[in-house]
Amino acid sequence: MAFMQLANMSLKEQFERIESKKKKKNLSVDKLCWSSKVHQSTYYRIKKNKVSPKYETIQKFIKALND
């Protein structure tokens, strides 16, 4: 997935693409959150639409998936 394309997407759409890449890489939520230094509760609140993802959080997930 080319993350350069993410610039034209909303943060929520970017999070959905991140989830898709996480699944393709067969990463657990625990591993993704640990490597991105984002608390699991934040991940699940975003996933359940309880909060909107912050730009900084999306960037942390992207960096973790690209490492």
Coordinates of C-alpha atoms in Angstrom, one line a residue:
M1 CA 0.0 0.0 0.0
A2 CA 1.3 3.4 -0.9
F3 CA 0.9 5.6 2.1
M4 CA 1.4 8.6 -0.1
Q5 CA -2.1 8.1 -1.3
L6 CA -3.3 8.6 2.3
A7 CA -2.9 12.4 2.0
N8 CA -6.2 12.6 0.2
M9 CA -8.1 10.5 2.7
S10 CA -9.8 11.4 6.0
L11 CA -8.1 10.3 9.2
K12 CA -10.9 7.7 9.6
E13 CA -10.3 6.3 6.1
Q14 CA -6.5 6.2 6.8
F15 CA -7.2 4.2 10.0
E16 CA -9.3 1.7 8.0
R17 CA -6.4 1.3 5.5
I18 CA -4.0 0.8 8.5
E19 CA -6.2 -1.9 9.8
S20 CA -6.2 -3.6 6.4
K21 CA -2.4 -3.5 6.2
K22 CA -2.2 -4.8 9.8
K23 CA -4.3 -7.8 8.8
K24 CA -2.2 -8.4 5.7
K25 CA 1.0 -8.4 7.8
N26 CA -0.8 -10.7 10.3
L27 CA 0.0 -8.3 13.1
S28 CA -1.9 -8.4 16.4
V29 CA -3.4 -5.3 17.8
D30 CA -1.0 -5.8 20.7
K31 CA 2.1 -5.8 18.5
L32 CA 0.9 -2.9 16.4
C33 CA 0.2 -0.8 19.5
W34 CA 3.4 -1.8 21.2
S35 CA 5.6 -0.9 18.2
S36 CA 3.7 2.4 17.5
K37 CA 3.7 3.3 21.2
V38 CA -0.1 3.9 21.1
H39 CA -2.2 2.4 23.9
Q40 CA -4.5 -0.4 23.0
S41 CA -7.5 1.4 24.5
T42 CA -6.9 4.3 22.0
Y43 CA -6.8 1.8 19.1
Y44 CA -10.1 0.3 20.2
R45 CA -11.8 3.7 20.8
I46 CA -10.9 4.7 17.3
K47 CA -12.1 1.4 15.9
K48 CA -15.4 1.6 17.7
N49 CA -15.9 5.3 16.5
K50 CA -15.8 6.6 20.1
V51 CA -13.1 9.0 19.1
S52 CA -11.6 10.4 15.9
P53 CA -8.0 9.4 15.2
K54 CA -5.5 12.2 15.6
Y55 CA -3.0 12.9 12.9
E56 CA -0.1 12.0 15.2
T57 CA -1.6 8.7 16.1
I58 CA -2.1 7.8 12.4
Q59 CA 1.5 8.7 11.7
K60 CA 2.7 6.4 14.6
F61 CA 0.7 3.5 13.2
I62 CA 2.1 4.1 9.6
K63 CA 5.6 4.3 10.9
A64 CA 5.2 1.0 12.9
L65 CA 3.8 -0.7 9.8
N66 CA 6.6 0.4 7.6
D67 CA 9.4 -0.6 10.0

